Amino acid sequence: MKLKTTAGLIASLLGAALIAAPAQAQDARIALLGGISGPIAAMAPPMIAASELAVKQVNEQGGIGNGGTLRHVVGDSACNPQNATDAATKAVNIDRVIGIVGPHCSGAVLAAANSVAVPAGVLMITPSGTSPQITAIDDKDLVFRTVPSDDYQGRALARTIKERGMAKVAVAYLNNDYGKGLAESFKAEFEALGGEIAGYSAHEDGKASYRSDLAQLARGGADTLVIFDYGDGTGLTLLRQALENNFFTNYVGADGMKSDAVIRELGADNLETFFTSAPVGEASESLENFRAAFSAAGGNPDAIFTTTAYDAAFLMALAIEKAGGDRAKLSESLRAVASAPGEPILPGEWAKAKQLIAEGKDIDYKGAAGDHEFNQAGDVAGNYAFFKVSGDTYEAIADMK
Amino acid sequence: MAIIDFINFYIVPGLLLGSIYAVGAIGITMVFGILRFAHFAHGDMATMGAFIALAVVGLFGVTPWTALPIAMVLTAILAVGIDRTFYDYLRKRPAILTVMASLGVALMLRSLVQVIWGVDPQTYQRGIVRPDTYFGILLRPRELYTFLSVIVIVVALTIFLRASKWGKAMRAMSDNPDLARLSGVDNRMVTLLLWTIVGALCAASGFMLAINTELTPMMGWFLLLPMFAAAILGGVGRVEGAVLGGLIVGMVEELSVLVMPGQYKAATAFVILLLILLVRPRGLLNGKVL
């Protein structure tokens, strides 16, 4: 008899625990996936830190829903499709996340979206997957990005260097979705402007020598080498070997090459003719808010993609709040909180946003990297600047149209 | 294209790359010849060796080339330790278990490198080095030293294997382990010596790759395929075959861009590997059949 009572007591306790569970379920879980190891390893930590800043601000200013917390897990997508798929699968199946911020690299985004996020119905916002191919994913409106497509960047870079008098160039691109996407957009625009592409070739990651590749490219007589690669990976090897052998006079990279590792390992005095393009936040109150908060948190707001990484996480949080934690409504809510019209919300203004959402008012997030008015494909328009090396960092020398 | 450009930008880089592959392939071929298993941790052991040299440079402020012998000794000790800890215990079991264990060791070594030194690319010396001209041929000091080191290593190893008592014992183990044991060759001593040599060679190949490019945690892993291709091409178990194979693979990779788009460069080692297994599995110099 006594045993039965105890069993009954335990059963009712268990039942109570089960009923009480939904109160806890207000916690929302998201994953931050990034290329922590691999060719963009030097870029990833500040990006993750920027996303974590957004999560921290959310939790400091009232959290999610009614007393819930925004929880995050960090996963390593290693800038390659296999690792990204593994990391996304783990995040979705084991950590039970409802949204993914990341991955960072285009190939990783394509793989994680196609094989995990879209089938599982998980919202994905990448802060740095820039390949034009991401536009074309059949994504059931689940894949967004806070960084503009490289289609814009490749074309803007072509116009900028043509204007600067580099009319005959060779193009070396990394044979992945990022490099290929950029190279194709660049080539189309550069040739349309009457420029000459005197060498155009892809290369694989991780080889020890690219001297014969470079010699082949230099044979066309170009004085400028355009490198679409990562400055933390093969791009560094390629640039070193090109500089050491004087294959070209000018070197131009896109955002992937704008890495501190390039300056640290090659030395600023060797990089006087090295330029890169990169997306920049337009000067705005939003950007100032972010810069102040990120500096205060010990981050470097000039590190590449930190603004987009912050915005991606903040937008994810807004969407979750707006949707009331309902996974099925996330993408619709994301469009609602990101698009005009609505009360403007700046980076860090979580408490204000939360209150407006609770009152049922429409809000419009104005991010550190831009307004983030998503188009049909989940893409945003962007601003780019042209950088040169100055001291031990990069300095913007011109806006790119 | 001028002949001198061809030498400078295709032949010299090909030989340099080939020399690095050769030093790595010697280790692979020796492990296979004597212990009869494919050592997958070879590339990551090379990474480890290169990073140990970086640590020596950082700690004692010596030049990278002075750090190399120290790194070779330390990596040799590490290799012996790995053998005693992981492989020794599997020796009586089927070889495939040791192969899989070596894959695990590879992952462990790589993670260790990532934990200790981080994942950013690093170099022994900052900045770039413009080449000197020798009769029109462009060479950097580091390339000259690389060629010299490879020659010293190969010559010293050949003399050791041909002339010394333990070298002969190793060759005997490689030719016929049972007969060698019957003739009183100390199995454990040969294994110890083998891993000492293999560790040192790993450090040398990793170091030479790193000083000619950068240090990254993945650098050794990317070397594995061309090194295996070189070892099999030359004939498994043949040290001179590994050298020949390494030089051929390096040269073919660099020359491949003349006839193929650059993105297929990485595939050339694969193609060589497939062809040699199909056409002449003994390798060029009659190694053991796999």
XYZ file of C-alpha atoms in Angstrom:
691
model
C 0.000 0.000 0.000
C 2.739 2.360 0.995
C 4.618 1.558 -2.192
C 1.542 2.375 -4.233
C 1.188 5.752 -2.539
C 4.794 6.573 -3.239
C 4.396 5.494 -6.848
C 1.284 7.606 -7.122
C 3.083 10.563 -5.654
C 5.955 10.168 -8.103
C 3.546 9.832 -10.988
C 1.718 13.001 -10.062
C 5.007 14.830 -9.618
C 6.057 13.645 -13.053
C 2.743 14.780 -14.463
C 3.166 18.170 -12.863
C 6.644 18.422 -14.287
C 5.282 17.647 -17.735
C 2.575 20.283 -17.431
C 5.117 22.759 -16.139
C 7.414 22.085 -19.082
C 5.867 24.596 -21.550
C 6.748 27.449 -19.188
C 10.389 26.510 -19.634
C 9.970 26.055 -23.363
C 9.825 29.809 -23.768
C 13.574 29.620 -23.969
C 14.516 29.875 -27.610
C 17.550 28.101 -28.947
C 19.570 29.248 -31.910
C 22.831 28.028 -33.389
C 25.761 30.187 -34.415
C 27.593 28.234 -37.104
C 30.892 29.559 -38.352
C 34.173 28.646 -39.990
C 36.011 28.383 -36.690
C 38.605 26.103 -38.203
C 39.587 26.094 -41.852
C 40.484 28.819 -44.331
C 38.603 31.707 -42.666
C 39.606 30.766 -39.122
C 41.011 34.217 -38.400
C 37.797 35.965 -39.449
C 35.372 33.736 -37.596
C 36.004 34.600 -33.907
C 35.086 38.312 -34.160
C 32.002 37.367 -36.175
C 30.868 34.859 -33.574
C 31.614 37.427 -30.865
C 29.447 40.005 -32.650
C 26.551 37.541 -32.863
C 27.031 36.688 -29.205
C 26.856 40.382 -28.359
C 23.357 40.485 -29.881
C 22.338 37.424 -27.846
C 23.720 39.011 -24.691
C 21.854 42.269 -25.287
C 18.620 40.376 -25.845
C 18.986 38.550 -22.553
C 20.038 41.631 -20.611
C 17.027 43.568 -21.846
C 14.228 41.197 -21.005
C 14.991 38.065 -22.981
C 12.540 36.254 -25.216
C 8.790 36.146 -24.688
C 7.590 35.986 -21.120
C 10.783 35.580 -19.087
C 12.464 33.222 -21.537
C 16.119 33.275 -22.416
C 17.711 33.275 -25.852
C 20.144 30.392 -25.724
C 22.790 29.754 -28.324
C 25.129 26.969 -29.301
C 28.253 27.533 -31.358
C 29.094 25.055 -34.116
C 32.109 24.729 -36.390
C 31.170 24.635 -40.076
C 34.888 24.790 -40.993
C 34.107 26.629 -44.220
C 33.329 23.420 -46.066
C 30.113 21.678 -47.088
C 30.644 18.444 -45.124
C 31.421 20.073 -41.807
C 28.604 22.578 -42.300
C 26.118 19.767 -42.889
C 27.338 17.923 -39.789
C 27.253 21.034 -37.627
C 23.784 22.040 -38.867
C 22.433 18.510 -38.407
C 23.714 18.431 -34.860
C 22.255 21.866 -34.133
C 18.838 20.932 -35.519
C 18.535 17.363 -34.254
C 20.413 17.394 -30.972
C 20.372 20.999 -29.801
C 16.856 21.497 -31.210
C 17.495 25.000 -32.464
C 14.764 26.914 -34.288
C 17.107 29.215 -36.160
C 20.662 29.179 -37.493
C 22.888 32.225 -37.791
C 25.535 31.212 -40.299
C 27.352 29.354 -41.693
C 30.006 31.787 -42.885
C 31.195 30.390 -46.196
C 29.049 30.170 -49.302
C 29.641 26.497 -50.000
C 28.843 25.728 -46.379
C 25.638 27.773 -46.594
C 24.492 25.993 -49.745
C 25.102 22.559 -48.247
C 23.616 23.312 -44.835
C 20.570 24.974 -46.403
C 19.848 22.301 -48.987
C 20.433 19.276 -46.831
C 19.449 20.426 -43.349
C 17.803 23.789 -42.755
C 15.257 23.810 -45.597
C 14.082 20.190 -45.156
C 13.834 20.703 -41.390
C 12.064 24.047 -41.731
C 14.691 25.958 -39.774
C 15.287 29.625 -40.517
C 18.835 30.413 -41.606
C 20.470 33.847 -41.812
C 24.047 33.933 -43.043
C 26.153 36.995 -42.271
C 28.802 36.317 -44.909
C 27.721 33.706 -47.455
C 28.042 35.901 -50.501
C 27.822 33.541 -53.474
C 25.247 34.470 -56.141
C 24.166 30.811 -55.989
C 22.571 31.336 -52.584
C 20.000 33.572 -54.279
C 18.879 30.574 -56.310
C 18.349 28.080 -53.460
C 14.823 26.646 -53.485
C 14.500 27.685 -49.868
C 10.763 27.863 -48.992
C 11.648 31.384 -47.840
C 13.926 30.084 -45.091
C 17.357 31.276 -46.227
C 18.263 34.928 -45.782
C 21.448 36.909 -45.661
C 22.506 40.194 -44.150
C 25.392 40.503 -46.577
C 24.864 41.435 -50.210
C 25.387 38.880 -52.967
C 28.795 38.820 -54.633
C 27.070 39.504 -57.870
C 27.059 43.138 -56.699
C 30.583 42.982 -55.319
C 32.129 41.391 -58.400
C 30.504 43.976 -60.634
C 31.362 46.917 -58.364
C 34.975 45.734 -58.156
C 35.162 45.483 -61.960
C 33.908 49.056 -62.325
C 36.251 50.389 -59.633
C 39.467 48.927 -60.929
C 38.572 49.801 -64.517
C 38.119 53.393 -63.385
C 41.483 53.272 -61.643
C 43.130 52.462 -64.946
C 43.737 48.761 -64.572
C 42.501 47.661 -67.976
C 44.250 44.329 -68.454
C 43.923 41.890 -65.585
C 44.355 38.219 -64.786
C 41.914 36.470 -62.478
C 42.816 33.654 -60.082
C 39.901 32.253 -58.150
C 39.465 29.535 -55.595
C 37.455 26.686 -57.057
C 34.491 26.893 -54.681
C 31.123 28.614 -54.641
C 32.565 31.820 -53.253
C 35.476 32.202 -55.665
C 33.609 31.038 -58.710
C 30.573 33.252 -58.090
C 32.701 36.355 -57.687
C 34.928 35.583 -60.631
C 31.991 35.088 -62.982
C 30.275 38.347 -62.002
C 33.577 40.208 -62.188
C 34.423 38.824 -65.600
C 31.033 39.615 -67.088
C 31.099 43.227 -65.926
C 34.784 43.843 -66.673
C 34.450 42.610 -70.238
C 31.244 44.561 -70.732
C 33.195 47.693 -69.774
C 35.809 46.942 -72.412
C 38.467 45.614 -70.056
C 40.656 42.702 -71.051
C 40.903 39.490 -69.035
C 44.332 38.195 -69.989
C 44.247 35.139 -67.771
C 41.412 33.392 -65.964
C 41.905 30.268 -63.938
C 40.649 28.405 -60.920
C 42.856 26.743 -58.335
C 42.292 24.178 -55.613
C 42.710 24.807 -51.915
C 45.682 23.538 -49.960
C 48.415 23.032 -52.548
C 51.966 23.908 -51.600
C 52.909 25.699 -54.789
C 50.976 27.920 -57.172
C 53.962 29.245 -59.049
C 53.178 27.470 -62.284
C 49.543 28.606 -62.058
C 50.747 32.170 -61.592
C 53.248 31.874 -64.424
C 50.432 30.710 -66.704
C 48.301 33.681 -65.663
C 51.173 36.122 -66.145
C 51.838 34.923 -69.678
C 48.866 36.934 -70.949
C 50.739 40.143 -70.113
C 48.350 41.484 -67.480
C 49.804 43.880 -64.903
C 47.087 43.276 -62.323
C 46.143 40.045 -60.592
C 42.643 39.790 -59.195
C 42.473 37.127 -56.481
C 39.146 35.713 -55.340
C 40.278 33.609 -52.410
C 40.724 33.734 -48.642
C 43.604 35.632 -47.102
C 43.752 33.131 -44.232
C 44.176 30.237 -46.628
C 45.377 29.646 -50.139
C 45.050 33.324 -51.007
C 47.993 34.082 -48.729
C 50.188 31.453 -50.382
C 49.171 32.684 -53.815
C 49.821 36.337 -52.993
C 53.185 35.521 -51.419
C 54.376 33.540 -54.394
C 53.145 36.201 -56.835
C 54.891 39.000 -54.901
C 58.128 37.083 -54.487
C 58.379 36.415 -58.190
C 57.164 39.824 -59.392
C 54.571 38.236 -61.599
C 52.287 41.292 -61.484
C 52.396 44.938 -60.416
C 49.001 45.340 -58.771
C 47.071 42.875 -56.669
C 43.370 43.177 -56.022
C 41.300 40.970 -53.742
C 37.696 40.839 -52.659
C 36.394 40.674 -49.095
C 37.903 37.232 -48.441
C 41.398 38.604 -48.930
C 40.869 41.442 -46.465
C 42.427 39.459 -43.656
C 44.886 40.630 -41.040
C 46.920 37.499 -41.638
C 47.955 38.904 -45.035
C 49.467 42.019 -43.460
C 50.922 40.137 -40.508
C 52.708 37.515 -42.569
C 53.702 39.498 -45.658
C 54.400 42.877 -44.071
C 52.693 46.171 -44.973
C 55.732 47.476 -46.888
C 55.360 44.644 -49.393
C 51.677 45.343 -49.873
C 51.722 48.872 -51.263
C 50.013 47.737 -54.459
C 47.532 45.411 -52.781
C 43.882 46.467 -52.668
C 40.725 44.790 -51.506
C 37.045 45.454 -51.708
C 34.748 44.724 -48.802
C 31.222 45.474 -47.758
C 30.956 48.372 -45.344
C 28.177 49.663 -43.190
C 27.013 53.064 -44.288
C 27.776 55.683 -41.662
C 24.637 55.738 -39.558
C 23.428 55.929 -36.008
C 22.921 52.166 -36.157
C 26.555 51.598 -36.996
C 27.654 53.934 -34.200
C 25.459 52.053 -31.714
C 26.985 48.771 -32.752
C 30.551 50.074 -32.753
C 30.202 51.485 -29.258
C 28.618 48.326 -27.866
C 31.039 45.959 -29.567
C 34.090 47.983 -28.512
C 32.785 48.037 -24.953
C 32.434 44.261 -25.092
C 36.081 43.997 -26.103
C 35.512 43.360 -29.818
C 37.035 45.039 -32.845
C 34.170 46.621 -34.822
C 36.447 47.049 -37.868
C 36.893 43.294 -38.233
C 35.213 42.081 -41.372
C 31.568 40.900 -41.287
C 31.088 41.778 -37.625
C 28.260 44.185 -38.500
C 26.453 41.607 -40.617
C 27.035 38.904 -38.004
C 25.550 41.128 -35.328
C 22.565 42.047 -37.505
C 21.910 38.425 -38.430
C 21.697 37.393 -34.775
C 19.665 40.437 -33.750
C 17.220 39.929 -36.618
C 16.916 36.270 -35.678
C 16.019 37.291 -32.123
C 13.477 39.848 -33.347
C 11.893 37.282 -35.623
C 11.647 34.767 -32.772
C 10.063 37.386 -30.523
C 7.618 38.450 -33.215
C 6.672 34.856 -33.991
C 6.219 34.090 -30.310
C 8.727 31.270 -30.646
C 6.640 29.535 -33.331
C 9.039 28.016 -35.804
C 6.533 27.969 -38.650
C 6.033 31.736 -38.493
C 9.719 32.666 -38.292
C 10.446 33.660 -41.877
C 7.226 35.645 -42.180
C 8.101 37.412 -38.905
C 11.637 38.076 -40.082
C 10.313 39.895 -43.133
C 7.925 41.852 -40.903
C 10.583 43.056 -38.443
C 13.179 43.826 -41.111
C 11.061 45.671 -43.641
C 9.651 49.162 -43.785
C 7.251 50.547 -42.761
C 7.433 50.409 -39.009
C 8.943 52.034 -35.968
C 12.754 52.091 -36.517
C 14.747 49.832 -34.201
C 18.498 50.334 -33.958
C 21.144 47.855 -32.796
C 20.929 47.278 -29.068
C 17.350 48.536 -28.717
C 15.938 45.194 -27.693
C 13.772 46.450 -24.811
C 12.083 48.980 -27.092
C 11.552 46.408 -29.826
C 10.170 43.902 -27.363
C 7.667 46.378 -26.037
C 6.523 47.452 -29.507
C 6.109 43.836 -30.553
C 4.108 43.157 -27.394
C 1.875 46.107 -28.259
C 1.371 44.641 -31.707
C 3.087 47.543 -33.483
C 5.093 47.090 -36.662
C 8.859 47.563 -36.356
C 11.642 48.053 -38.902
C 15.175 47.029 -37.888
C 17.859 49.389 -39.161
C 20.995 47.322 -38.822
C 24.640 48.189 -38.355
C 25.412 46.957 -41.858
C 22.363 48.463 -43.563
C 18.581 48.595 -43.555
C 18.165 44.941 -44.485
C 15.151 45.260 -46.734
C 15.067 41.661 -47.913
C 14.038 41.077 -51.507
C 12.079 38.082 -52.773
C 15.125 35.790 -52.547
C 16.120 36.946 -49.073
C 18.997 39.091 -50.366
C 19.927 42.647 -49.396
C 21.593 45.450 -51.350
C 24.981 46.562 -50.187
C 27.651 49.202 -49.900
C 31.271 48.491 -50.704
C 34.491 50.331 -50.206
C 37.898 49.903 -51.781
C 40.687 49.374 -49.228
C 44.447 49.683 -49.216
C 46.917 48.519 -46.594
C 47.932 51.212 -44.169
C 50.177 50.350 -41.244
C 48.959 47.097 -39.798
C 45.371 47.460 -40.907
C 43.195 48.290 -43.918
C 42.083 51.784 -44.781
C 39.146 52.607 -47.032
C 40.257 54.814 -49.902
C 37.132 55.014 -52.041
C 33.494 54.068 -52.172
C 32.592 51.587 -54.828
C 29.669 52.269 -57.103
C 57.809 31.063 -73.386
C 61.526 31.494 -72.830
C 63.324 28.387 -71.666
C 64.589 30.235 -68.594
C 61.036 31.086 -67.550
C 60.114 27.472 -67.992
C 62.935 26.454 -65.663
C 62.203 29.171 -63.115
C 58.464 28.896 -62.846
C 57.768 25.265 -63.677
C 60.854 23.086 -63.208
C 62.285 24.668 -60.040
C 58.947 24.794 -58.163
C 58.251 21.253 -59.362
C 61.584 20.005 -58.031
C 61.094 21.868 -54.771
C 57.621 20.451 -54.263
C 58.920 17.041 -55.342
C 61.740 17.153 -52.776
C 59.250 17.868 -50.009
C 57.012 15.029 -51.171
C 60.070 12.780 -51.423
C 61.115 13.281 -47.805
C 57.562 12.547 -46.661
C 57.203 9.561 -48.977
C 60.394 7.952 -47.622
C 58.758 7.778 -44.206
C 55.548 6.301 -45.604
C 57.390 3.721 -47.642
C 59.573 2.691 -44.672
C 56.589 2.227 -42.364
C 54.844 0.202 -45.016
C 57.923 -1.831 -45.820
C 58.761 -2.764 -42.244
C 55.482 -2.663 -40.306
C 53.180 -3.419 -43.263
C 50.592 -0.715 -42.707
C 49.623 2.571 -44.349
C 50.405 5.322 -41.893
C 47.681 7.966 -42.219
C 49.027 10.119 -39.409
C 52.093 10.888 -41.485
C 50.845 14.229 -42.793
C 49.698 15.476 -39.427
C 52.923 14.315 -37.827
C 54.648 16.532 -40.398
C 52.393 19.424 -39.360
C 53.310 18.770 -35.748
C 57.012 18.772 -36.601
C 56.697 22.072 -38.428
C 54.891 23.650 -35.479
C 57.441 22.267 -33.020
C 60.086 24.046 -35.093
C 57.969 27.210 -34.855
C 57.897 26.838 -31.078
C 61.680 26.369 -30.982
C 62.124 29.503 -33.111
C 59.780 31.415 -30.817
C 61.273 30.179 -27.547
C 64.972 30.377 -28.269
C 65.040 33.009 -30.996
C 67.165 30.817 -33.251
C 66.926 30.835 -37.051
C 64.435 28.369 -38.538
C 67.178 26.216 -40.051
C 68.833 25.850 -36.650
C 65.475 24.882 -35.187
C 65.036 22.106 -37.751
C 67.410 19.529 -36.186
C 65.893 20.192 -32.750
C 62.397 19.764 -34.155
C 63.491 16.550 -35.872
C 64.719 15.112 -32.585
C 61.585 16.154 -30.698
C 59.268 14.807 -33.383
C 61.239 11.556 -33.427
C 60.618 11.206 -29.679
C 56.950 12.008 -30.273
C 56.733 9.388 -33.034
C 58.267 6.724 -30.810
C 55.849 7.719 -28.055
C 52.877 7.440 -30.417
C 54.033 4.009 -31.541
C 54.407 2.787 -27.964
C 51.061 4.239 -26.913
C 48.837 3.407 -29.865
C 50.366 1.108 -32.478
C 52.516 -1.266 -30.433
C 49.499 -2.646 -28.653
C 47.750 -3.465 -31.956
C 50.770 -5.097 -33.586
C 49.528 -8.686 -33.297
C 46.079 -7.787 -34.623
C 45.132 -7.361 -38.310
C 46.955 -4.418 -39.911
C 43.721 -2.614 -40.773
C 43.232 -1.854 -37.066
C 46.557 -0.061 -36.936
C 45.655 1.846 -40.108
C 42.445 3.058 -38.493
C 44.316 3.875 -35.291
C 46.719 5.991 -37.313
C 43.763 7.921 -38.715
C 42.680 8.604 -35.143
C 46.197 9.698 -34.253
C 46.124 12.045 -37.255
C 42.973 13.738 -35.958
C 44.402 13.970 -32.453
C 47.650 15.533 -33.640
C 45.798 18.066 -35.769
C 43.502 19.046 -32.920
C 46.496 19.375 -30.641
C 48.119 21.760 -33.124
C 44.895 23.761 -33.317
C 44.614 23.930 -29.543
C 48.219 24.966 -28.941
C 48.966 27.231 -31.896
C 45.511 28.248 -33.095
C 44.186 28.089 -36.612
C 45.623 31.218 -38.218
C 48.311 30.797 -40.832
C 51.772 31.571 -39.451
C 55.285 31.870 -40.795
C 58.785 31.388 -39.415
C 59.859 34.769 -40.688
C 57.612 37.645 -41.651
C 57.746 39.324 -45.007
C 58.657 38.075 -48.436
C 61.988 37.050 -49.912
C 62.884 38.038 -53.431
C 65.107 35.526 -55.199
C 68.805 35.733 -56.111
C 69.919 34.916 -59.621
C 72.287 32.059 -60.358
C 73.069 32.016 -64.102
C 69.527 33.190 -64.807
C 67.944 30.726 -62.432
C 65.984 32.367 -59.646
C 66.494 30.765 -56.254
C 65.824 31.921 -52.727
C 68.171 30.928 -49.906
C 65.401 28.858 -48.336
C 64.966 26.920 -51.592
C 68.683 26.241 -51.816
C 68.714 25.028 -48.210
C 65.686 22.853 -48.906
C 67.410 21.147 -51.832
C 70.610 20.727 -49.805
C 68.759 19.296 -46.803
C 66.928 16.792 -48.964
C 70.197 15.635 -50.511
C 71.866 15.325 -47.084
C 68.886 13.421 -45.665
C 68.651 10.979 -48.586
C 72.405 10.335 -48.707
C 72.690 9.867 -44.939
C 69.711 7.537 -44.876
C 71.019 5.474 -47.784
C 74.420 5.082 -46.126
C 72.757 4.101 -42.860
C 70.568 1.487 -44.528
C 73.347 0.054 -46.687
C 76.337 0.119 -44.376
C 75.310 0.007 -40.732
C 74.331 -3.117 -38.836
C 70.943 -1.700 -37.816
C 70.291 -0.413 -41.307
C 70.840 -3.877 -42.651
C 68.558 -5.268 -39.970
C 65.848 -2.875 -41.077
C 66.214 -3.921 -44.679
C 66.081 -7.536 -43.625
C 62.856 -6.894 -41.705
C 61.458 -5.201 -44.776
C 62.406 -8.080 -47.107
C 61.255 -10.941 -44.926
C 60.255 -10.354 -41.317
C 60.113 -14.050 -40.324
C 63.518 -14.822 -41.722
C 64.917 -11.695 -40.103
C 63.556 -12.738 -36.723
C 64.951 -16.240 -37.149
C 68.339 -14.709 -37.833
C 68.148 -12.890 -34.509
C 67.089 -9.377 -35.556
C 65.653 -7.541 -32.548
C 62.143 -6.648 -33.614
C 61.571 -3.992 -30.978
C 64.850 -2.240 -31.627
C 64.137 -2.093 -35.348
C 60.680 -0.637 -34.673
C 62.156 1.944 -32.314
C 64.750 2.969 -34.873
C 62.124 3.061 -37.598
C 59.906 5.497 -35.714
C 62.884 7.649 -34.791
C 63.772 7.992 -38.456
C 60.151 8.432 -39.565
C 59.501 11.127 -36.940
C 62.597 13.030 -37.972
C 61.666 12.775 -41.652
C 58.131 13.971 -40.907
C 59.464 17.033 -39.128
C 61.808 17.729 -42.035
C 59.099 17.496 -44.689
C 56.639 19.578 -42.676
C 59.276 22.177 -41.945
C 60.367 22.453 -45.550
C 56.794 22.818 -46.741
C 56.124 25.462 -44.095
C 59.214 27.529 -44.754
C 58.343 27.645 -48.450
C 54.696 28.513 -47.796
C 52.932 28.976 -44.443
C 52.188 26.915 -41.366
C 48.549 25.887 -41.149
C 46.990 23.027 -39.173
C 45.765 21.384 -42.385
C 49.024 21.586 -44.332
C 50.159 18.058 -43.567
C 46.823 16.454 -44.272
C 46.822 17.967 -47.775
C 50.272 16.432 -48.311
C 49.117 12.912 -47.590
C 47.715 12.035 -50.999
C 50.694 13.182 -53.075
C 53.039 11.486 -50.599
C 51.190 8.174 -50.856
C 51.116 8.527 -54.632
C 54.887 9.088 -54.571
C 55.556 6.089 -52.329
C 53.443 3.747 -54.456
C 54.777 5.144 -57.725
C 58.350 4.473 -56.655
C 57.563 1.018 -55.317
C 56.416 0.501 -51.757
C 59.294 -0.245 -49.401
C 61.945 1.304 -51.672
C 63.599 4.434 -50.293
C 65.106 5.417 -53.649
C 61.722 4.730 -55.214
C 60.068 7.167 -52.823
C 62.549 9.868 -53.788
C 62.019 9.231 -57.479
C 58.241 9.054 -57.003
C 58.193 12.282 -54.989
C 60.125 14.189 -57.627
C 57.892 12.859 -60.401
C 54.646 13.680 -58.583
C 55.853 17.200 -57.703
C 57.004 17.832 -61.243
C 53.821 16.492 -62.847
C 51.675 18.631 -60.537
C 53.504 21.810 -61.458
C 53.660 21.005 -65.173
C 50.022 19.919 -65.335
C 48.814 23.525 -65.596
C 50.482 23.765 -68.994
C 47.980 21.327 -70.425
C 45.054 21.351 -67.983
C 43.001 24.007 -66.180
C 44.532 24.844 -62.802
C 41.730 23.358 -60.735
C 42.737 19.872 -61.837
C 46.236 20.241 -60.411
C 45.144 18.657 -57.154
C 43.789 15.678 -59.063
C 47.066 14.819 -60.797
C 48.409 12.929 -57.767
C 45.186 10.912 -57.780
C 45.532 10.109 -61.466
C 49.142 8.990 -60.984
C 48.079 6.824 -58.064
C 45.290 5.182 -60.064
C 47.411 4.649 -63.146
C 50.290 3.069 -61.279
C 47.984 0.752 -59.340
C 46.330 -0.264 -62.598
C 49.367 -0.636 -64.817
C 52.267 -1.456 -62.539
C 51.307 -2.047 -58.903
C 54.903 -2.977 -58.060
C 55.895 0.614 -58.741
C 58.772 1.831 -60.873
C 61.453 0.186 -58.755
C 59.732 -3.136 -57.976
C 58.415 -2.540 -54.501
C 56.200 -4.915 -52.586
C 52.858 -5.548 -54.232
C 50.144 -3.913 -52.179
